[in-house]
JSON list of C-alpha atoms in Angstrom, two decimals:
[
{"chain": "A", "resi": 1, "resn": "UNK", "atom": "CA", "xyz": [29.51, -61.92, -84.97]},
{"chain": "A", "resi": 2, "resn": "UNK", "atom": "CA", "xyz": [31.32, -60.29, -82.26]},
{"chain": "A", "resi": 3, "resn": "UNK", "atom": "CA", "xyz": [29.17, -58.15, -79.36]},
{"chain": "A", "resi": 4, "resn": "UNK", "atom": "CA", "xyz": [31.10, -55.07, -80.75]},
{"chain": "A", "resi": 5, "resn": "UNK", "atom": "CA", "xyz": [29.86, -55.53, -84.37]},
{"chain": "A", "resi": 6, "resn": "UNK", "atom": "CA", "xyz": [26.45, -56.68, -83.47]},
{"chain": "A", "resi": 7, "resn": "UNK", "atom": "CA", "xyz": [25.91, -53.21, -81.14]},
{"chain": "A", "resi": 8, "resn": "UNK", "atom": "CA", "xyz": [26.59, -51.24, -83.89]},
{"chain": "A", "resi": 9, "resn": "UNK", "atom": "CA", "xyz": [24.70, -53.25, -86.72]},
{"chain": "A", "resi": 10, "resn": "UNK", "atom": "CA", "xyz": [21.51, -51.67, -86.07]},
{"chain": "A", "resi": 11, "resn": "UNK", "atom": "CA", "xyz": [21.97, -48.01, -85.77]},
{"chain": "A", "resi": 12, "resn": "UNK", "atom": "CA", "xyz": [24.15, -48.50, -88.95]},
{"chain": "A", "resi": 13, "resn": "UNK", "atom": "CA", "xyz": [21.63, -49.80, -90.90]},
{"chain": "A", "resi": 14, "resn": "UNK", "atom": "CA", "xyz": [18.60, -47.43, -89.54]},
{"chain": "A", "resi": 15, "resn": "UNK", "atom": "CA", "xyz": [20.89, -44.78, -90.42]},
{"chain": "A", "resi": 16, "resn": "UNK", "atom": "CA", "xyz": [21.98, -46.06, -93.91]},
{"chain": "A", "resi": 17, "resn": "UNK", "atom": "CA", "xyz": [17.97, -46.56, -94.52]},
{"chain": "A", "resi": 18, "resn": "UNK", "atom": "CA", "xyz": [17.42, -43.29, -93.49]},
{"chain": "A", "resi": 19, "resn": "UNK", "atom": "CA", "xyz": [20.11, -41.73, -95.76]},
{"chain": "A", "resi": 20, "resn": "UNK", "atom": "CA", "xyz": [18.68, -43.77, -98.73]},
{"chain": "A", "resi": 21, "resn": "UNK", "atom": "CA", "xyz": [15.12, -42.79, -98.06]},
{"chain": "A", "resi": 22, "resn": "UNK", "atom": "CA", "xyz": [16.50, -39.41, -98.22]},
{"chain": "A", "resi": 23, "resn": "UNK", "atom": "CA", "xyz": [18.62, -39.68, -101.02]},
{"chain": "A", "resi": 24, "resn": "UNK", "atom": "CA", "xyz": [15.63, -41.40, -103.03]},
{"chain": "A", "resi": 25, "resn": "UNK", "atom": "CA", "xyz": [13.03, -38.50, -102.05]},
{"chain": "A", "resi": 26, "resn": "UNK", "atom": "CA", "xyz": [15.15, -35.63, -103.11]},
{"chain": "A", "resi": 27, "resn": "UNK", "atom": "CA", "xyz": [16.61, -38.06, -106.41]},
{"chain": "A", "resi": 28, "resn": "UNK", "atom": "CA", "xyz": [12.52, -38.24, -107.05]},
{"chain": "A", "resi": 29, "resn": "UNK", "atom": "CA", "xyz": [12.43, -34.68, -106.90]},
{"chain": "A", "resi": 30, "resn": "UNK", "atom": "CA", "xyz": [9.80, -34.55, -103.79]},
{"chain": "A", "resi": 31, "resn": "UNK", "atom": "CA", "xyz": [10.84, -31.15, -102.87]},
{"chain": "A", "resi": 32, "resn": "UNK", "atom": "CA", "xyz": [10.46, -29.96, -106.08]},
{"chain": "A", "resi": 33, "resn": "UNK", "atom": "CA", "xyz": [6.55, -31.01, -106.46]},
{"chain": "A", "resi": 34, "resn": "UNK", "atom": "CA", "xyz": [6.36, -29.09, -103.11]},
{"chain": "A", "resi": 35, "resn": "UNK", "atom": "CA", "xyz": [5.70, -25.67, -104.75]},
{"chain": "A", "resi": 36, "resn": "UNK", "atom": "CA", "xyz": [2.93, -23.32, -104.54]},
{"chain": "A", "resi": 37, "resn": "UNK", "atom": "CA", "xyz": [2.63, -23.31, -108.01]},
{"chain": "A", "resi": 38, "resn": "UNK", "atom": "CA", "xyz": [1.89, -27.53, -108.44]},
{"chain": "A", "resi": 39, "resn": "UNK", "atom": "CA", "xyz": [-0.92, -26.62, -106.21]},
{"chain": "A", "resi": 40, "resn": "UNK", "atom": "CA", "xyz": [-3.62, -27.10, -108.42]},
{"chain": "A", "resi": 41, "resn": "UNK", "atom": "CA", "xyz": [-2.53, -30.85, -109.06]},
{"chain": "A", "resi": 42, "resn": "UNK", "atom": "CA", "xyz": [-1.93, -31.71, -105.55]},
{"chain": "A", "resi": 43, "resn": "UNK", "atom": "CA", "xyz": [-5.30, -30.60, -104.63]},
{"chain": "A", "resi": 44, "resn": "UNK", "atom": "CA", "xyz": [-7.18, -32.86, -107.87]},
{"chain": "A", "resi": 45, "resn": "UNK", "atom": "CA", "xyz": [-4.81, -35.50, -107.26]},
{"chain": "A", "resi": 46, "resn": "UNK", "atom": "CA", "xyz": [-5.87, -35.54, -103.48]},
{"chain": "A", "resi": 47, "resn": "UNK", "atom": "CA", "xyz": [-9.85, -34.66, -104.46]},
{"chain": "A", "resi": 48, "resn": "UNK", "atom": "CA", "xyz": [-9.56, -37.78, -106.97]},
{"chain": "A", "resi": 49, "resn": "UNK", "atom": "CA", "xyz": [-9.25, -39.70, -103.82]},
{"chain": "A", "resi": 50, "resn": "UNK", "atom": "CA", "xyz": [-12.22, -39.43, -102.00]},
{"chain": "A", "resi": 51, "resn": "UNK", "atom": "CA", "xyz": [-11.93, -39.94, -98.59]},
{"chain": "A", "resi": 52, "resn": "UNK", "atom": "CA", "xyz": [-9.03, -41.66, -98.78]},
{"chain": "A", "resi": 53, "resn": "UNK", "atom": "CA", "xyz": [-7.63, -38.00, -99.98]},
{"chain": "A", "resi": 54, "resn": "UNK", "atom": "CA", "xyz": [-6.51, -37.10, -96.40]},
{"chain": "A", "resi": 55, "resn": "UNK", "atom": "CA", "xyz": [-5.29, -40.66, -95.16]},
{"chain": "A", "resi": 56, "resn": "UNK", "atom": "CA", "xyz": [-2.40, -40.25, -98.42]},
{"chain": "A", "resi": 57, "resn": "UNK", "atom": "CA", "xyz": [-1.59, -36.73, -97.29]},
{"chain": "A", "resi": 58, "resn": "UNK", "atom": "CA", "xyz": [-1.14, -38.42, -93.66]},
{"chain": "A", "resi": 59, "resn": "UNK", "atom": "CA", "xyz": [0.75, -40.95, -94.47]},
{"chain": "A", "resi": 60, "resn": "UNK", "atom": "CA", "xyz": [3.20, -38.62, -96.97]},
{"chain": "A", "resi": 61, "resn": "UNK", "atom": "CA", "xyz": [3.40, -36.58, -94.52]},
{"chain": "A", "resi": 62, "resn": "UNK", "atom": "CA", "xyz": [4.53, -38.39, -92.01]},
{"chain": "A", "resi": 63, "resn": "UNK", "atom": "CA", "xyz": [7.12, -40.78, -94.25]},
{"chain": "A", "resi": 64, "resn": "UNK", "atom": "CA", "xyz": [8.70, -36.95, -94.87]},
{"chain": "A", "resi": 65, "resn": "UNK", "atom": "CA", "xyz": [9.09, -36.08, -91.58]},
{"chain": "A", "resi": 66, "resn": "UNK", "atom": "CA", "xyz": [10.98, -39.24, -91.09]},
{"chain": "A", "resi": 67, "resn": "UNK", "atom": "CA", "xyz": [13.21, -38.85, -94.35]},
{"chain": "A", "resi": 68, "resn": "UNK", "atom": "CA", "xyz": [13.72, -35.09, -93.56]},
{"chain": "A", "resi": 69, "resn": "UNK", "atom": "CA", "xyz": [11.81, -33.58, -96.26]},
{"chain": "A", "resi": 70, "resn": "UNK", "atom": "CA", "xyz": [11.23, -30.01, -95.43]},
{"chain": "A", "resi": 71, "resn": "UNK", "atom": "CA", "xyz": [7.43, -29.79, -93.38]},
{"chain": "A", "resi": 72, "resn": "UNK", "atom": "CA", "xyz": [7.27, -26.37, -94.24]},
{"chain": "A", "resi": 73, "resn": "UNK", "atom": "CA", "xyz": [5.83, -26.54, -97.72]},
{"chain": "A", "resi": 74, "resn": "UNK", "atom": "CA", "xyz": [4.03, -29.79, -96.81]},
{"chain": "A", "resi": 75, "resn": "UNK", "atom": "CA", "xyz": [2.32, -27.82, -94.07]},
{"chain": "A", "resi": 76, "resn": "UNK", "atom": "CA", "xyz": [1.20, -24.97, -96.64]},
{"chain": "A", "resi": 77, "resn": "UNK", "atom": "CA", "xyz": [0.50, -27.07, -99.14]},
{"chain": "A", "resi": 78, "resn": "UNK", "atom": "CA", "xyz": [-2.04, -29.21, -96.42]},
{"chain": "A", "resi": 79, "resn": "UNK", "atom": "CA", "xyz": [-3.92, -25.92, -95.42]},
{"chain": "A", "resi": 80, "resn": "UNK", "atom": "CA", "xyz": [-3.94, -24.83, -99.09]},
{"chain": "A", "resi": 81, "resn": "UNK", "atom": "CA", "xyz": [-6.13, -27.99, -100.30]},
{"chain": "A", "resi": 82, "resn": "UNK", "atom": "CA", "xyz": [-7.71, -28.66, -97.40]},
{"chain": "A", "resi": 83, "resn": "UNK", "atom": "CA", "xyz": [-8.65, -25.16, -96.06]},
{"chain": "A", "resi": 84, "resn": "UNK", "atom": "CA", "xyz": [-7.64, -23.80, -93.16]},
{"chain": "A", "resi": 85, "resn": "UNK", "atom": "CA", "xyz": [-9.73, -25.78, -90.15]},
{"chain": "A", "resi": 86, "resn": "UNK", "atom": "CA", "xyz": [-9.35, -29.52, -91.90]},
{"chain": "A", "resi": 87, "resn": "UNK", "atom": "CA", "xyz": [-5.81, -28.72, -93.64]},
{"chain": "A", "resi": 88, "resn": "UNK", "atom": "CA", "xyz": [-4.52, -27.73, -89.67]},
{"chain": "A", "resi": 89, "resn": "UNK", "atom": "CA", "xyz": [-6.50, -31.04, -88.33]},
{"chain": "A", "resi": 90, "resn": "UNK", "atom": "CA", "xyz": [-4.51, -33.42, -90.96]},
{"chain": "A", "resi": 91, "resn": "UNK", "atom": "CA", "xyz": [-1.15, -31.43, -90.59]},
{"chain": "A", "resi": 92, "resn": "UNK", "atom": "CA", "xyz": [-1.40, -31.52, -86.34]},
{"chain": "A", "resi": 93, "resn": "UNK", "atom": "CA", "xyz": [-2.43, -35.46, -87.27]},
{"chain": "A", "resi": 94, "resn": "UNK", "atom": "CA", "xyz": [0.65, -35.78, -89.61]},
{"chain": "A", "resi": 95, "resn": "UNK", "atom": "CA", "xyz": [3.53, -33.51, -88.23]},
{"chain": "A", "resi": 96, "resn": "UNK", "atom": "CA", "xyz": [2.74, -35.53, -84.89]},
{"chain": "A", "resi": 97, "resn": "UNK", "atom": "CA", "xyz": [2.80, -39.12, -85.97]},
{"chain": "A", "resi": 98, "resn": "UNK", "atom": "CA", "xyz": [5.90, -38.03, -87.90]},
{"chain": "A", "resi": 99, "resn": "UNK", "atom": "CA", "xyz": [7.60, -36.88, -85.20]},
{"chain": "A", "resi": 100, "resn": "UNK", "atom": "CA", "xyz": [6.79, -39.54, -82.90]},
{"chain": "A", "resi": 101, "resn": "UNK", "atom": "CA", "xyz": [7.43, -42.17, -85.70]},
{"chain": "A", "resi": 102, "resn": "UNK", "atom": "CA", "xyz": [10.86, -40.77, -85.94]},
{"chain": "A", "resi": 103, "resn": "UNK", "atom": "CA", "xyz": [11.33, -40.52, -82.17]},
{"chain": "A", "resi": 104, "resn": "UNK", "atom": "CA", "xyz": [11.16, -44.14, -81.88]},
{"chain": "A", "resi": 105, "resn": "UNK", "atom": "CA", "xyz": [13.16, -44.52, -84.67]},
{"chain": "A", "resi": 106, "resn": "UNK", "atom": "CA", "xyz": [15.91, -43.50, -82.87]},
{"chain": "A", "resi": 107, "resn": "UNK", "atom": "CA", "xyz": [15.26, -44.00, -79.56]},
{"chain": "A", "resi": 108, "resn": "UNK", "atom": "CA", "xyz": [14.65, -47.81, -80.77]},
{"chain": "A", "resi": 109, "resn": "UNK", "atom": "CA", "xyz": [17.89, -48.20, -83.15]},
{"chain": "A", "resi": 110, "resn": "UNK", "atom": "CA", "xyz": [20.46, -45.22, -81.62]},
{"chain": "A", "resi": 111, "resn": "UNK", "atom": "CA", "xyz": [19.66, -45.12, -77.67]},
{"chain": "A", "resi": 112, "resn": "UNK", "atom": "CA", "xyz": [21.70, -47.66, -76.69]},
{"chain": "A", "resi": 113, "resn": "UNK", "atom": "CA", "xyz": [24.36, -46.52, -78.80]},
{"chain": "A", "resi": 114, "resn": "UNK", "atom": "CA", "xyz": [24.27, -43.10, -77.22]},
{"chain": "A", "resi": 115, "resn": "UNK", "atom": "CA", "xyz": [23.29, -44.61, -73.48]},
{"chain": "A", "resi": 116, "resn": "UNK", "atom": "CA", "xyz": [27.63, -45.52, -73.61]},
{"chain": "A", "resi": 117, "resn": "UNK", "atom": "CA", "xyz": [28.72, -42.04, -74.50]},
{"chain": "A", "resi": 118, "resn": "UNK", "atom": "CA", "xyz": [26.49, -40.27, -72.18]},
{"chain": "A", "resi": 119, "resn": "UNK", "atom": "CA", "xyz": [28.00, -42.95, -69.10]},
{"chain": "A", "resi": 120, "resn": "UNK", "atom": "CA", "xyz": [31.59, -42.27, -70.31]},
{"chain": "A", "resi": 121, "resn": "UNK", "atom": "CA", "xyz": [30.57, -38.12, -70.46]},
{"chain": "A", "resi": 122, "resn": "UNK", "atom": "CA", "xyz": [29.84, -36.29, -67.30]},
{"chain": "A", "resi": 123, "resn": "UNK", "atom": "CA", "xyz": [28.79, -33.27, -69.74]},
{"chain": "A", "resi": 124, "resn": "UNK", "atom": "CA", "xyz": [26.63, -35.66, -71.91]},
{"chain": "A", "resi": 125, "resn": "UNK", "atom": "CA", "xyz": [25.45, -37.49, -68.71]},
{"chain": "A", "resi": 126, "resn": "UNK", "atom": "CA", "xyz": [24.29, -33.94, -67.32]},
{"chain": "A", "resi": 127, "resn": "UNK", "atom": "CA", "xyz": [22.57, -32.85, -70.48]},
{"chain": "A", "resi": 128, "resn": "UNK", "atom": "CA", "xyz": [20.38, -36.52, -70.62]},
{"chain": "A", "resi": 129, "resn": "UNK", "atom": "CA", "xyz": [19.72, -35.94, -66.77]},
{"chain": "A", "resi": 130, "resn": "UNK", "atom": "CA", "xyz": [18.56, -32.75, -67.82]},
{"chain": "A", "resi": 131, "resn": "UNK", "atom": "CA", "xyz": [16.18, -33.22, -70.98]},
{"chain": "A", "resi": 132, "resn": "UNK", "atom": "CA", "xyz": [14.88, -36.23, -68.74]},
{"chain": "A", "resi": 133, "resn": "UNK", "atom": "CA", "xyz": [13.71, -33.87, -65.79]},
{"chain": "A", "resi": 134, "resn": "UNK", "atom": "CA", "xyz": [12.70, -30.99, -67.73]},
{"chain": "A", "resi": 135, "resn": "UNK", "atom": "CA", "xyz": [12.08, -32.52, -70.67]},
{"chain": "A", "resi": 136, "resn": "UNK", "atom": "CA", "xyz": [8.86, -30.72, -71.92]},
{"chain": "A", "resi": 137, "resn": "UNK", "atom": "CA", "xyz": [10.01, -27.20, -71.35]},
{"chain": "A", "resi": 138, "resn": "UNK", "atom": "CA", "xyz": [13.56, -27.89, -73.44]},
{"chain": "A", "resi": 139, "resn": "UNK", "atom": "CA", "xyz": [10.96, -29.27, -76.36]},
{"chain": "A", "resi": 140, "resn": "UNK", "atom": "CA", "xyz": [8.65, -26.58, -76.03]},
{"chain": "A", "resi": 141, "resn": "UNK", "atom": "CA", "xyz": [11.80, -24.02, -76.15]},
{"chain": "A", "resi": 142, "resn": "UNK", "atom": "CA", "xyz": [13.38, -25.71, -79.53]},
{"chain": "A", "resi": 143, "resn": "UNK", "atom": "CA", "xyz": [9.77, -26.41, -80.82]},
{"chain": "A", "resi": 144, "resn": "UNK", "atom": "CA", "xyz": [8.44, -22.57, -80.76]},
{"chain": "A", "resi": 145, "resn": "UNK", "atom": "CA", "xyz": [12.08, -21.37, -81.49]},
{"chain": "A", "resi": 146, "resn": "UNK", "atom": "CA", "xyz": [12.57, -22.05, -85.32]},
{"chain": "A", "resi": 147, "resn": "UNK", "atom": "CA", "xyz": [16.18, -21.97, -85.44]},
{"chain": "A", "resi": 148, "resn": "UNK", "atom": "CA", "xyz": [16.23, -25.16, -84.21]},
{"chain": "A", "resi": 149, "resn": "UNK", "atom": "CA", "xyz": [15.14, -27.91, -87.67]},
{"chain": "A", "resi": 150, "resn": "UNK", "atom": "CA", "xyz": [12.39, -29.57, -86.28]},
{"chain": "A", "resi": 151, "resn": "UNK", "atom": "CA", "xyz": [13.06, -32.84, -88.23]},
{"chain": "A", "resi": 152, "resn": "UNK", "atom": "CA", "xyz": [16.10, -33.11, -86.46]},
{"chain": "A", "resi": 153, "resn": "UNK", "atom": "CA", "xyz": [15.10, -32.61, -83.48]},
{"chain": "A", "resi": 154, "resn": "UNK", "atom": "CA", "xyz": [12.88, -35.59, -83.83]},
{"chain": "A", "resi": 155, "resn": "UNK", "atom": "CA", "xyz": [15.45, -37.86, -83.74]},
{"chain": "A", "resi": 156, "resn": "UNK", "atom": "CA", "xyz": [17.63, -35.85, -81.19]},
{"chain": "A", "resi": 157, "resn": "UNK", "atom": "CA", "xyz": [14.53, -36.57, -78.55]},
{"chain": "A", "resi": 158, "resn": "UNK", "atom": "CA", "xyz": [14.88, -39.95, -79.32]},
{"chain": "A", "resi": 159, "resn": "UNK", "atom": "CA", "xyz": [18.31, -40.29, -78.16]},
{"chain": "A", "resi": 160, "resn": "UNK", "atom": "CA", "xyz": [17.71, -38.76, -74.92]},
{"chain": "A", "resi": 161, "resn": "UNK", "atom": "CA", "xyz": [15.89, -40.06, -71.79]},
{"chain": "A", "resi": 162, "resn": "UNK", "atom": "CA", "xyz": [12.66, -37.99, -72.28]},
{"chain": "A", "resi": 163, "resn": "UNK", "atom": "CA", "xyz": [9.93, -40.23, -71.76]},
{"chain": "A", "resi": 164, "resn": "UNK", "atom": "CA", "xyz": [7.73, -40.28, -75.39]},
{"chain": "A", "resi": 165, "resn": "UNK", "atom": "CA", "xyz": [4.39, -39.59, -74.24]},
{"chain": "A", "resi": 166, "resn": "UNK", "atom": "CA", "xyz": [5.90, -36.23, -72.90]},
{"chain": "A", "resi": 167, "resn": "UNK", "atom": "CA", "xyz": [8.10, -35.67, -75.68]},
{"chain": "A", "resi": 168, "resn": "UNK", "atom": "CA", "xyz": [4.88, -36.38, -77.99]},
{"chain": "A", "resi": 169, "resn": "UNK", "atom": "CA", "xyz": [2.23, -34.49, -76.32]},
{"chain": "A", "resi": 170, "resn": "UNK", "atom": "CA", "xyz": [4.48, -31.08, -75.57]},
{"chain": "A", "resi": 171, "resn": "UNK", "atom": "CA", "xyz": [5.87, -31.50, -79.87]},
{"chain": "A", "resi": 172, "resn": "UNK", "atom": "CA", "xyz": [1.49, -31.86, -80.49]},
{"chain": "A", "resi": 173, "resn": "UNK", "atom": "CA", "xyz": [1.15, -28.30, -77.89]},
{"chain": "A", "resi": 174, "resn": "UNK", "atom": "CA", "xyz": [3.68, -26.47, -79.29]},
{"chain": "A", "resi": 175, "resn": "UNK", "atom": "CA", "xyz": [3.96, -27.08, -82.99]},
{"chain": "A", "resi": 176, "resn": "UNK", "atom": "CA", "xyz": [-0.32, -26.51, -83.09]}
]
């Protein structure tokens, strides 16, 4: 396999895995059991749990952030069951695992993809310089401003040089 097939193997496949998890959560209708009005069974099918009841919203949670399922109803739905001081504990708990789960994601599979077009870009190279200096306030900025989707910008952090611990603990600050 030649070096120029084997660089782009992996980001290929994470992103073909990521399409299909995608593909397979809206084909399985996800987004359509996320509706205020399936509340009721979401709550007894988490309460039938037990204490295991908030690990499974965790964990769904966080596999939606990574296959872009929208967090908003996930997030309503969390404080809904759980009540407002646990349901904002396990959605701070899920939203950022998610979003550092997907940061790694592509900062593990896509970085040194995008390391070659940022070299061969002085525009590119500027923007990584800056998101690597000044890194938390350009996440706190696209964090608190919602026009910016926050699943994507997951995965956009993970592309840049913003060191993860940063890029986690400013996503944790401003998305609580």
């Amino acid at each position: 396999m030649s070096l120029r097939v084997r660089r782009w193997a992996r980001p290929v496949l994470i992103v073909v895995l990521l399409a299909s998890g995608v593909i397979l959560a809206r084909a399985l209708g996800v987004t359509d059991h996320l509706r205020l009005e399936n509340l009721g069974r979401f709550k007894q099918t988490i309460e039938a749990q037990g204490a295991a009841g908030p690990l499974l919203y965790i964990a769904g949670y966080i596999l939606a952030v990574v296959f872009f399922v929208p967090g908003l109803p996930i997030t309503l739905l969390g404080g809904l069951a759980f009540g407002p001081v646990r349901g904002a504990i396990y959605v701070s708990i899920a939203a950022t695992l998610g979003a550092g789960l997907a940061f790694l994601v592509a900062r593990y599979a896509l970085r040194g993809t995008v390391e070659g077009w940022v070299h061969s870009s002085p525009r590119l190279a500027r923007m990584d310089a800056a998101v690597a200096r000044d890194g938390w306030r350009i996440v706190m900025i696209t964090r608190l401003i919602p026009l910016f989707p926050f699943n994507l910008q997951n995965y956009a952090y993970g592309l840049t040089r913003i060191g993860f611990w940063t890029y986690l603990l400013t996503s944790w600050l401003s998305m609580l």
